[in-house]
Amino acid sequence: MKALLLEDDLILSKEIISFLNSMKIECDAVFDGEVFFRQQKLDIYAIYLLDINVPKLNGLDVCKKIRETDKSTPILILTAYRDIQDKMDAFNIGADDYLVKPFHFDELYIRIMALLRRSTIPQEKKDLIIIKDLEINTNDLKVKRNGYVIELTPKEYQLLLILAKANGRILSKQAISEQLWDVHFESNLNTIEVYINFIRKKIDKGHAEKLILTRPGYGYYINIDQE
């Protein structure tokens, strides 16, 4: 198990490497975005840890470029930026999780392990979930609505699958968070709203009938009612 860290704070970088090594996770580190891609070609990494504010290509540019060719390797953003817009920008280009500095190394480890577990769970085979004109193929991870393919990030796909498998049952933010990250952190609850908005724009935009619904004060559910 090996991680590639993009971090220009050399002291923090060394501390993260030392901690991850103590937890049996090998870690290589680079200090700018251009060096990141040179290092990426030299080894196989199970997860990427990206600071945003780094020289040359910043962490968001690196994340976006990774997702052009790699849709599955988990990406965890490590940054001092805590605004909701910063989180939305990161998730919208394919980040799987977002951890604000300063953070406890134990939380970093738990987040990494949660992402790695998610990425290695075998996919169900020959399984097609159909909800009205929405199709979710859990074998090839493709989503279609009214026959048109919808491009989702890995985390957006997981959220849609969680809602679909609930089969119309209302899920609270906490229930979704615990399934999406394997462990509950208060900081994740606001990001659920961000993800819901992302998949609404992709799943429901342009359709008269909305599938991703909210029950105020309770949570979110998928519309399975037949007329």
PDB file of C-alpha atoms in Angstrom:
ATOM      1  CA  MET A   1       0.000   0.000   0.000  1.00  0.00           C
ATOM      2  CA  LYS A   2       1.584   3.239  -1.149  1.00  0.00           C
ATOM      3  CA  ALA A   3       0.544   6.909  -1.111  1.00  0.00           C
ATOM      4  CA  LEU A   4       1.816   9.867  -3.112  1.00  0.00           C
ATOM      5  CA  LEU A   5       1.761  13.150  -1.184  1.00  0.00           C
ATOM      6  CA  LEU A   6       1.790  16.614  -2.777  1.00  0.00           C
ATOM      7  CA  GLU A   7       2.834  19.047  -0.030  1.00  0.00           C
ATOM      8  CA  ASP A   8       5.222  22.009  -0.162  1.00  0.00           C
ATOM      9  CA  ASP A   9       5.526  22.401   3.623  1.00  0.00           C
ATOM     10  CA  LEU A  10       8.616  20.252   4.091  1.00  0.00           C
ATOM     11  CA  ILE A  11       8.210  19.909   7.853  1.00  0.00           C
ATOM     12  CA  LEU A  12       4.594  18.770   7.570  1.00  0.00           C
ATOM     13  CA  SER A  13       5.515  16.508   4.672  1.00  0.00           C
ATOM     14  CA  LYS A  14       8.168  14.735   6.738  1.00  0.00           C
ATOM     15  CA  GLU A  15       5.753  14.367   9.658  1.00  0.00           C
ATOM     16  CA  ILE A  16       3.074  12.830   7.435  1.00  0.00           C
ATOM     17  CA  ILE A  17       5.564  10.429   5.859  1.00  0.00           C
ATOM     18  CA  SER A  18       6.861   9.362   9.269  1.00  0.00           C
ATOM     19  CA  PHE A  19       3.350   8.833  10.616  1.00  0.00           C
ATOM     20  CA  LEU A  20       2.099   6.882   7.599  1.00  0.00           C
ATOM     21  CA  ASN A  21       5.202   4.705   7.604  1.00  0.00           C
ATOM     22  CA  SER A  22       4.513   3.892  11.261  1.00  0.00           C
ATOM     23  CA  MET A  23       1.025   2.804  10.172  1.00  0.00           C
ATOM     24  CA  LYS A  24       2.460   0.512   7.465  1.00  0.00           C
ATOM     25  CA  ILE A  25       1.628   2.865   4.587  1.00  0.00           C
ATOM     26  CA  GLU A  26       4.561   3.766   2.372  1.00  0.00           C
ATOM     27  CA  CYS A  27       4.553   7.373   1.265  1.00  0.00           C
ATOM     28  CA  ASP A  28       6.458   9.308  -1.374  1.00  0.00           C
ATOM     29  CA  ALA A  29       6.287  13.101  -1.307  1.00  0.00           C
ATOM     30  CA  VAL A  30       6.753  15.883  -3.852  1.00  0.00           C
ATOM     31  CA  PHE A  31       6.550  19.648  -3.407  1.00  0.00           C
ATOM     32  CA  ASP A  32       5.016  20.892  -6.679  1.00  0.00           C
ATOM     33  CA  GLY A  33       2.434  19.758  -9.194  1.00  0.00           C
ATOM     34  CA  GLU A  34       4.774  19.226 -12.113  1.00  0.00           C
ATOM     35  CA  VAL A  35       7.085  16.993 -10.080  1.00  0.00           C
ATOM     36  CA  PHE A  36       3.995  15.086  -8.928  1.00  0.00           C
ATOM     37  CA  PHE A  37       3.312  13.734 -12.404  1.00  0.00           C
ATOM     38  CA  ARG A  38       6.954  12.817 -12.982  1.00  0.00           C
ATOM     39  CA  GLN A  39       6.923  10.837  -9.724  1.00  0.00           C
ATOM     40  CA  GLN A  40       3.545   9.278 -10.536  1.00  0.00           C
ATOM     41  CA  LYS A  41       5.069   7.554 -13.565  1.00  0.00           C
ATOM     42  CA  LEU A  42       7.725   5.867 -11.437  1.00  0.00           C
ATOM     43  CA  ASP A  43       5.461   3.768  -9.198  1.00  0.00           C
ATOM     44  CA  ILE A  44       1.929   2.511  -8.565  1.00  0.00           C
ATOM     45  CA  TYR A  45       0.017   4.381  -5.858  1.00  0.00           C
ATOM     46  CA  ALA A  46      -3.130   3.334  -4.009  1.00  0.00           C
ATOM     47  CA  ILE A  47      -4.091   6.896  -3.000  1.00  0.00           C
ATOM     48  CA  TYR A  48      -3.152  10.506  -3.695  1.00  0.00           C
ATOM     49  CA  LEU A  49      -2.922  13.165  -0.945  1.00  0.00           C
ATOM     50  CA  LEU A  50      -2.997  16.668  -2.406  1.00  0.00           C
ATOM     51  CA  ASP A  51      -2.425  20.071  -0.846  1.00  0.00           C
ATOM     52  CA  ILE A  52      -4.067  22.835  -2.887  1.00  0.00           C
ATOM     53  CA  ASN A  53      -1.661  25.746  -2.499  1.00  0.00           C
ATOM     54  CA  VAL A  54       1.563  24.383  -3.986  1.00  0.00           C
ATOM     55  CA  PRO A  55       3.951  25.736  -6.674  1.00  0.00           C
ATOM     56  CA  LYS A  56       3.382  25.400 -10.410  1.00  0.00           C
ATOM     57  CA  LEU A  57       0.335  23.128 -10.847  1.00  0.00           C
ATOM     58  CA  ASN A  58      -1.811  23.531  -7.738  1.00  0.00           C
ATOM     59  CA  GLY A  59      -3.578  20.623  -6.053  1.00  0.00           C
ATOM     60  CA  LEU A  60      -6.907  21.231  -7.790  1.00  0.00           C
ATOM     61  CA  ASP A  61      -5.232  21.285 -11.213  1.00  0.00           C
ATOM     62  CA  VAL A  62      -3.447  18.053 -10.310  1.00  0.00           C
ATOM     63  CA  CYS A  63      -6.717  16.454  -9.186  1.00  0.00           C
ATOM     64  CA  LYS A  64      -8.463  17.461 -12.406  1.00  0.00           C
ATOM     65  CA  LYS A  65      -5.617  16.133 -14.544  1.00  0.00           C
ATOM     66  CA  ILE A  66      -5.573  12.805 -12.655  1.00  0.00           C
ATOM     67  CA  ARG A  67      -9.294  12.351 -13.260  1.00  0.00           C
ATOM     68  CA  GLU A  68      -8.855  12.800 -17.024  1.00  0.00           C
ATOM     69  CA  THR A  69      -7.291   9.330 -17.163  1.00  0.00           C
ATOM     70  CA  ASP A  70      -7.907   7.759 -13.750  1.00  0.00           C
ATOM     71  CA  LYS A  71     -11.444   7.661 -12.357  1.00  0.00           C
ATOM     72  CA  SER A  72     -10.860   5.226  -9.525  1.00  0.00           C
ATOM     73  CA  THR A  73      -7.725   5.970  -7.458  1.00  0.00           C
ATOM     74  CA  PRO A  74      -8.875   7.814  -4.297  1.00  0.00           C
ATOM     75  CA  ILE A  75      -7.897  11.476  -3.944  1.00  0.00           C
ATOM     76  CA  LEU A  76      -7.834  13.155  -0.533  1.00  0.00           C
ATOM     77  CA  ILE A  77      -7.405  16.923  -0.442  1.00  0.00           C
ATOM     78  CA  LEU A  78      -5.336  18.269   2.487  1.00  0.00           C
ATOM     79  CA  THR A  79      -5.602  22.036   2.756  1.00  0.00           C
ATOM     80  CA  ALA A  80      -5.974  25.081   4.986  1.00  0.00           C
ATOM     81  CA  TYR A  81      -8.876  26.285   2.810  1.00  0.00           C
ATOM     82  CA  ARG A  82     -12.096  25.644   4.721  1.00  0.00           C
ATOM     83  CA  ASP A  83     -14.759  27.587   2.774  1.00  0.00           C
ATOM     84  CA  ILE A  84     -17.652  25.572   1.383  1.00  0.00           C
ATOM     85  CA  GLN A  85     -16.874  26.876  -2.121  1.00  0.00           C
ATOM     86  CA  ASP A  86     -13.355  25.453  -1.892  1.00  0.00           C
ATOM     87  CA  LYS A  87     -14.833  22.076  -0.956  1.00  0.00           C
ATOM     88  CA  MET A  88     -17.340  22.280  -3.803  1.00  0.00           C
ATOM     89  CA  ASP A  89     -14.549  23.058  -6.279  1.00  0.00           C
ATOM     90  CA  ALA A  90     -12.559  20.046  -5.069  1.00  0.00           C
ATOM     91  CA  PHE A  91     -15.469  17.598  -5.131  1.00  0.00           C
ATOM     92  CA  ASN A  92     -16.676  18.872  -8.492  1.00  0.00           C
ATOM     93  CA  ILE A  93     -13.401  17.923 -10.185  1.00  0.00           C
ATOM     94  CA  GLY A  94     -13.252  14.453  -8.667  1.00  0.00           C
ATOM     95  CA  ALA A  95     -11.811  14.607  -5.146  1.00  0.00           C
ATOM     96  CA  ASP A  96     -13.123  11.867  -2.853  1.00  0.00           C
ATOM     97  CA  ASP A  97     -12.587  13.570   0.500  1.00  0.00           C
ATOM     98  CA  TYR A  98     -11.404  16.870   1.961  1.00  0.00           C
ATOM     99  CA  LEU A  99      -9.475  17.311   5.206  1.00  0.00           C
ATOM    100  CA  VAL A 100      -8.848  20.802   6.605  1.00  0.00           C
ATOM    101  CA  LYS A 101      -5.534  21.701   8.232  1.00  0.00           C
ATOM    102  CA  PRO A 102      -4.601  21.494  11.014  1.00  0.00           C
ATOM    103  CA  PHE A 103      -5.756  17.909  11.429  1.00  0.00           C
ATOM    104  CA  HIS A 104      -4.966  15.014  13.734  1.00  0.00           C
ATOM    105  CA  PHE A 105      -2.862  12.342  12.079  1.00  0.00           C
ATOM    106  CA  ASP A 106      -5.200   9.667  13.454  1.00  0.00           C
ATOM    107  CA  GLU A 107      -8.058  11.257  11.509  1.00  0.00           C
ATOM    108  CA  LEU A 108      -5.882  11.360   8.392  1.00  0.00           C
ATOM    109  CA  TYR A 109      -5.228   7.640   8.776  1.00  0.00           C
ATOM    110  CA  ILE A 110      -8.915   6.822   9.264  1.00  0.00           C
ATOM    111  CA  ARG A 111      -9.884   8.844   6.191  1.00  0.00           C
ATOM    112  CA  ILE A 112      -7.214   7.128   4.101  1.00  0.00           C
ATOM    113  CA  MET A 113      -8.291   3.656   5.205  1.00  0.00           C
ATOM    114  CA  ALA A 114     -11.952   4.447   4.539  1.00  0.00           C
ATOM    115  CA  LEU A 115     -11.138   5.570   0.994  1.00  0.00           C
ATOM    116  CA  LEU A 116      -8.943   2.537   0.363  1.00  0.00           C
ATOM    117  CA  ARG A 117     -11.662   0.154   1.580  1.00  0.00           C
ATOM    118  CA  ARG A 118     -14.183   1.789  -0.719  1.00  0.00           C
ATOM    119  CA  SER A 119     -11.852   1.558  -3.707  1.00  0.00           C
ATOM    120  CA  THR A 120     -11.155  -2.161  -3.209  1.00  0.00           C
ATOM    121  CA  ILE A 121     -14.708  -3.443  -2.566  1.00  0.00           C
ATOM    122  CA  PRO A 122     -15.564  -5.798  -5.449  1.00  0.00           C
ATOM    123  CA  GLN A 123     -18.361  -4.473  -7.619  1.00  0.00           C
ATOM    124  CA  GLU A 124     -21.594  -6.394  -7.993  1.00  0.00           C
ATOM    125  CA  LYS A 125     -21.736  -8.224 -11.316  1.00  0.00           C
ATOM    126  CA  LYS A 126     -24.522  -8.136 -13.879  1.00  0.00           C
ATOM    127  CA  ASP A 127     -26.562  -5.874 -11.673  1.00  0.00           C
ATOM    128  CA  LEU A 128     -28.751  -3.164 -13.181  1.00  0.00           C
ATOM    129  CA  ILE A 129     -30.759  -0.886 -10.921  1.00  0.00           C
ATOM    130  CA  ILE A 130     -33.658   0.771 -12.757  1.00  0.00           C
ATOM    131  CA  ILE A 131     -35.670   3.595 -11.207  1.00  0.00           C
ATOM    132  CA  LYS A 132     -38.088   5.053 -13.735  1.00  0.00           C
ATOM    133  CA  ASP A 133     -35.868   6.324 -16.597  1.00  0.00           C
ATOM    134  CA  LEU A 134     -32.689   6.114 -14.502  1.00  0.00           C
ATOM    135  CA  GLU A 135     -30.323   3.164 -14.968  1.00  0.00           C
ATOM    136  CA  ILE A 136     -27.400   2.376 -12.676  1.00  0.00           C
ATOM    137  CA  ASN A 137     -25.118  -0.398 -13.857  1.00  0.00           C
ATOM    138  CA  THR A 138     -23.118  -1.582 -10.838  1.00  0.00           C
ATOM    139  CA  ASN A 139     -20.983  -3.817 -13.030  1.00  0.00           C
ATOM    140  CA  ASP A 140     -19.447  -1.183 -15.291  1.00  0.00           C
ATOM    141  CA  LEU A 141     -20.278   1.792 -12.994  1.00  0.00           C
ATOM    142  CA  LYS A 142     -22.271   3.594 -15.700  1.00  0.00           C
ATOM    143  CA  VAL A 143     -25.316   5.753 -15.078  1.00  0.00           C
ATOM    144  CA  LYS A 144     -27.909   6.686 -17.684  1.00  0.00           C
ATOM    145  CA  ARG A 145     -31.092   8.697 -17.636  1.00  0.00           C
ATOM    146  CA  ASN A 146     -33.507   8.463 -20.524  1.00  0.00           C
ATOM    147  CA  GLY A 147     -30.767   6.603 -22.421  1.00  0.00           C
ATOM    148  CA  TYR A 148     -28.117   9.303 -22.034  1.00  0.00           C
ATOM    149  CA  VAL A 149     -24.889   8.564 -20.158  1.00  0.00           C
ATOM    150  CA  ILE A 150     -24.310  10.746 -17.088  1.00  0.00           C
ATOM    151  CA  GLU A 151     -20.708  11.328 -16.022  1.00  0.00           C
ATOM    152  CA  LEU A 152     -20.317  11.099 -12.240  1.00  0.00           C
ATOM    153  CA  THR A 153     -17.255  11.291 -10.030  1.00  0.00           C
ATOM    154  CA  PRO A 154     -16.582   8.178  -7.918  1.00  0.00           C
ATOM    155  CA  LYS A 155     -18.049   9.825  -4.808  1.00  0.00           C
ATOM    156  CA  GLU A 156     -21.124  11.079  -6.670  1.00  0.00           C
ATOM    157  CA  TYR A 157     -21.690   7.570  -7.996  1.00  0.00           C
ATOM    158  CA  GLN A 158     -21.411   6.108  -4.496  1.00  0.00           C
ATOM    159  CA  LEU A 159     -23.928   8.629  -3.153  1.00  0.00           C
ATOM    160  CA  LEU A 160     -26.395   7.891  -5.950  1.00  0.00           C
ATOM    161  CA  LEU A 161     -25.998   4.162  -5.322  1.00  0.00           C
ATOM    162  CA  ILE A 162     -26.637   4.631  -1.584  1.00  0.00           C
ATOM    163  CA  LEU A 163     -29.873   6.499  -2.331  1.00  0.00           C
ATOM    164  CA  ALA A 164     -30.938   3.990  -4.984  1.00  0.00           C
ATOM    165  CA  LYS A 165     -30.374   0.981  -2.728  1.00  0.00           C
ATOM    166  CA  ALA A 166     -32.451   2.659  -0.009  1.00  0.00           C
ATOM    167  CA  ASN A 167     -35.357   2.192  -2.437  1.00  0.00           C
ATOM    168  CA  GLY A 168     -37.249   5.338  -1.485  1.00  0.00           C
ATOM    169  CA  ARG A 169     -36.365   5.255   2.225  1.00  0.00           C
ATOM    170  CA  ILE A 170     -35.304   8.630   3.668  1.00  0.00           C
ATOM    171  CA  LEU A 171     -31.646   8.757   4.685  1.00  0.00           C
ATOM    172  CA  SER A 172     -30.309  11.326   7.137  1.00  0.00           C
ATOM    173  CA  LYS A 173     -27.064  13.185   6.474  1.00  0.00           C
ATOM    174  CA  GLN A 174     -25.390  11.133   9.181  1.00  0.00           C
ATOM    175  CA  ALA A 175     -26.577   7.836   7.697  1.00  0.00           C
ATOM    176  CA  ILE A 176     -25.270   8.866   4.293  1.00  0.00           C
ATOM    177  CA  SER A 177     -21.982  10.099   5.753  1.00  0.00           C
ATOM    178  CA  GLU A 178     -21.372   6.841   7.586  1.00  0.00           C
ATOM    179  CA  GLN A 179     -21.847   4.861   4.369  1.00  0.00           C
ATOM    180  CA  LEU A 180     -19.948   7.279   2.166  1.00  0.00           C
ATOM    181  CA  TRP A 181     -16.875   7.483   4.383  1.00  0.00           C
ATOM    182  CA  ASP A 182     -17.262   4.331   6.545  1.00  0.00           C
ATOM    183  CA  VAL A 183     -16.918   6.522   9.630  1.00  0.00           C
ATOM    184  CA  HIS A 184     -18.832   9.554  10.909  1.00  0.00           C
ATOM    185  CA  PHE A 185     -17.193  12.972  11.198  1.00  0.00           C
ATOM    186  CA  GLU A 186     -19.226  16.088  11.942  1.00  0.00           C
ATOM    187  CA  SER A 187     -17.201  17.932   9.300  1.00  0.00           C
ATOM    188  CA  ASN A 188     -18.593  15.626   6.618  1.00  0.00           C
ATOM    189  CA  LEU A 189     -22.241  16.491   7.176  1.00  0.00           C
ATOM    190  CA  ASN A 190     -22.163  19.809   5.321  1.00  0.00           C
ATOM    191  CA  THR A 191     -20.438  18.158   2.379  1.00  0.00           C
ATOM    192  CA  ILE A 192     -23.425  15.839   1.959  1.00  0.00           C
ATOM    193  CA  GLU A 193     -25.447  18.872   0.835  1.00  0.00           C
ATOM    194  CA  VAL A 194     -22.697  19.693  -1.643  1.00  0.00           C
ATOM    195  CA  TYR A 195     -22.781  16.183  -3.134  1.00  0.00           C
ATOM    196  CA  ILE A 196     -26.591  16.165  -3.255  1.00  0.00           C
ATOM    197  CA  ASN A 197     -26.500  19.418  -5.243  1.00  0.00           C
ATOM    198  CA  PHE A 198     -23.902  17.958  -7.603  1.00  0.00           C
ATOM    199  CA  ILE A 199     -25.895  14.848  -8.424  1.00  0.00           C
ATOM    200  CA  ARG A 200     -29.159  16.814  -8.683  1.00  0.00           C
ATOM    201  CA  LYS A 201     -27.600  18.991 -11.372  1.00  0.00           C
ATOM    202  CA  LYS A 202     -26.438  15.923 -13.259  1.00  0.00           C
ATOM    203  CA  ILE A 203     -29.416  13.606 -12.700  1.00  0.00           C
ATOM    204  CA  ASP A 204     -32.406  15.986 -12.586  1.00  0.00           C
ATOM    205  CA  LYS A 205     -31.409  19.025 -14.634  1.00  0.00           C
ATOM    206  CA  GLY A 206     -33.564  19.285 -17.742  1.00  0.00           C
ATOM    207  CA  HIS A 207     -36.087  16.696 -16.534  1.00  0.00           C
ATOM    208  CA  ALA A 208     -39.601  17.656 -15.439  1.00  0.00           C
ATOM    209  CA  GLU A 209     -39.699  14.803 -12.921  1.00  0.00           C
ATOM    210  CA  LYS A 210     -37.114  15.125 -10.168  1.00  0.00           C
ATOM    211  CA  LEU A 211     -35.623  11.944  -8.707  1.00  0.00           C
ATOM    212  CA  ILE A 212     -33.359  13.251  -5.928  1.00  0.00           C
ATOM    213  CA  LEU A 213     -35.691  14.626  -3.268  1.00  0.00           C
ATOM    214  CA  THR A 214     -35.414  16.187   0.206  1.00  0.00           C
ATOM    215  CA  ARG A 215     -37.678  15.833   3.208  1.00  0.00           C
ATOM    216  CA  PRO A 216     -36.825  18.927   5.279  1.00  0.00           C
ATOM    217  CA  GLY A 217     -35.538  18.073   8.715  1.00  0.00           C
ATOM    218  CA  TYR A 218     -35.174  14.371   7.887  1.00  0.00           C
ATOM    219  CA  GLY A 219     -32.902  13.797   4.925  1.00  0.00           C
ATOM    220  CA  TYR A 220     -32.768  12.719   1.299  1.00  0.00           C
ATOM    221  CA  TYR A 221     -34.383  10.007  -0.777  1.00  0.00           C
ATOM    222  CA  ILE A 222     -34.876   8.872  -4.340  1.00  0.00           C
ATOM    223  CA  ASN A 223     -38.278   9.179  -5.951  1.00  0.00           C
ATOM    224  CA  ILE A 224     -39.579   5.682  -6.725  1.00  0.00           C
ATOM    225  CA  ASP A 225     -43.305   6.482  -6.726  1.00  0.00           C
ATOM    226  CA  GLN A 226     -45.081   5.294  -9.824  1.00  0.00           C
ATOM    227  CA  GLU A 227     -47.888   7.398 -11.239  1.00  0.00           C
TER     228      GLU A 227
END
